[in-house]
């Protein structure tokens, strides 16, 4: 297998800047041709946006902007360069937010990450990302096709069937959230099955060092990527495991949260991404995630900028078990029950697994009455704790993340 996915990974800084000078004005022009983005960007001359510095003067596009635009111009808010029927797939993410998808040319650019993981012809990828409504399953499947690997479209849950399939088919690569692999491996031990996984390509949650070490002890080399439904792959680890390397199909800025102002190198700020995808030209899209730029280049020889990885959320939205939980969802839960005063989601860890506790201020005594509402609004199961009215801190928080990322 060749060392790099393509020559763009090892470009010099001057060559990358020259390529950007050509690509960026064309992408801004596409964005201005999309009515939703044109209204957001305002009076912008595409030919003048030829560098990251020029790009940083444009307004930031936020998730809430997508929601408002999609309500006004369904389904994509006038942000895509094709009508809905011009795409092979339409996905729904929590919000709801609708994203387009294509089945050709590794549309989400996940092949680069899987190549860095050492995945290629002869491998069978057990893809444990969801295929239901959200695009994660298709994102990783398209990446596997790009590197010539076969795919077992396993999806989420059904652990015993996952073990049976992995053993029978001889899957060599796991793709999914970091902690679900441990669930599969533990069940395989209970069933007396020896699985053939030697690599794991993970995303959708934090890869804690202790969990990575546990996989290495079982002979499974594990690397992580940072991707979103809207943007595809943003950054990825290489075997050097020294930060996440920015994908060649995006431009990443780190800005002061709540603004669009870039911060100095090394300072923690919000990740803002401009994609060069011609079909869905999101410009300065604020992810709500925190990270920081690492100095220098990766020892693996890839020359693009690196970031430290996911360092928390710039807002209260957080990711639990691979799913975003947003303040609006907590508010929707409270609104369903007149007897509930306030509620707070607490994200924590139980061993190597994400856990969610929902604290509900109410005079009610039966926590089971809220189980259906929790699942329907938050899309997750968790422990429900009823507390007396007035007992939650008066700090404005509805989501608290107690997990450590160091």
Coordinates of C-alpha atoms in Angstrom, one line a residue, residues 14 45 69 72 74 79 131 137 141 147 160-161 163 232 236 255 262 277 286 288 332 342 352 373 387 392 398 401:
X14 CA 3.4 27.7 -0.9
X45 CA -16.8 39.9 -4.5
X69 CA -32.9 28.7 6.2
X72 CA -37.8 29.1 4.7
X74 CA -36.9 23.3 2.4
X79 CA -27.5 26.4 0.5
X131 CA -27.6 3.9 8.6
X137 CA -23.1 5.0 8.0
X141 CA -19.1 3.2 3.6
X147 CA -9.8 2.5 -0.6
X160 CA -24.7 -10.5 19.7
X161 CA -25.5 -10.4 16.0
X163 CA -20.2 -10.6 17.2
X232 CA -17.8 15.3 5.9
X236 CA -7.9 12.8 11.0
X255 CA -12.0 31.6 16.2
X262 CA -9.3 34.0 14.5
X277 CA -17.3 20.7 -1.8
X286 CA -19.2 27.2 12.9
X288 CA -19.7 24.6 17.9
X332 CA -38.7 20.5 24.4
X342 CA -36.3 22.6 35.0
X352 CA -15.0 3.3 29.3
X373 CA -40.3 11.6 26.5
X387 CA -35.1 16.3 42.3
X392 CA -30.7 22.6 40.6
X398 CA -29.2 22.7 30.9
X401 CA -20.3 17.6 30.7

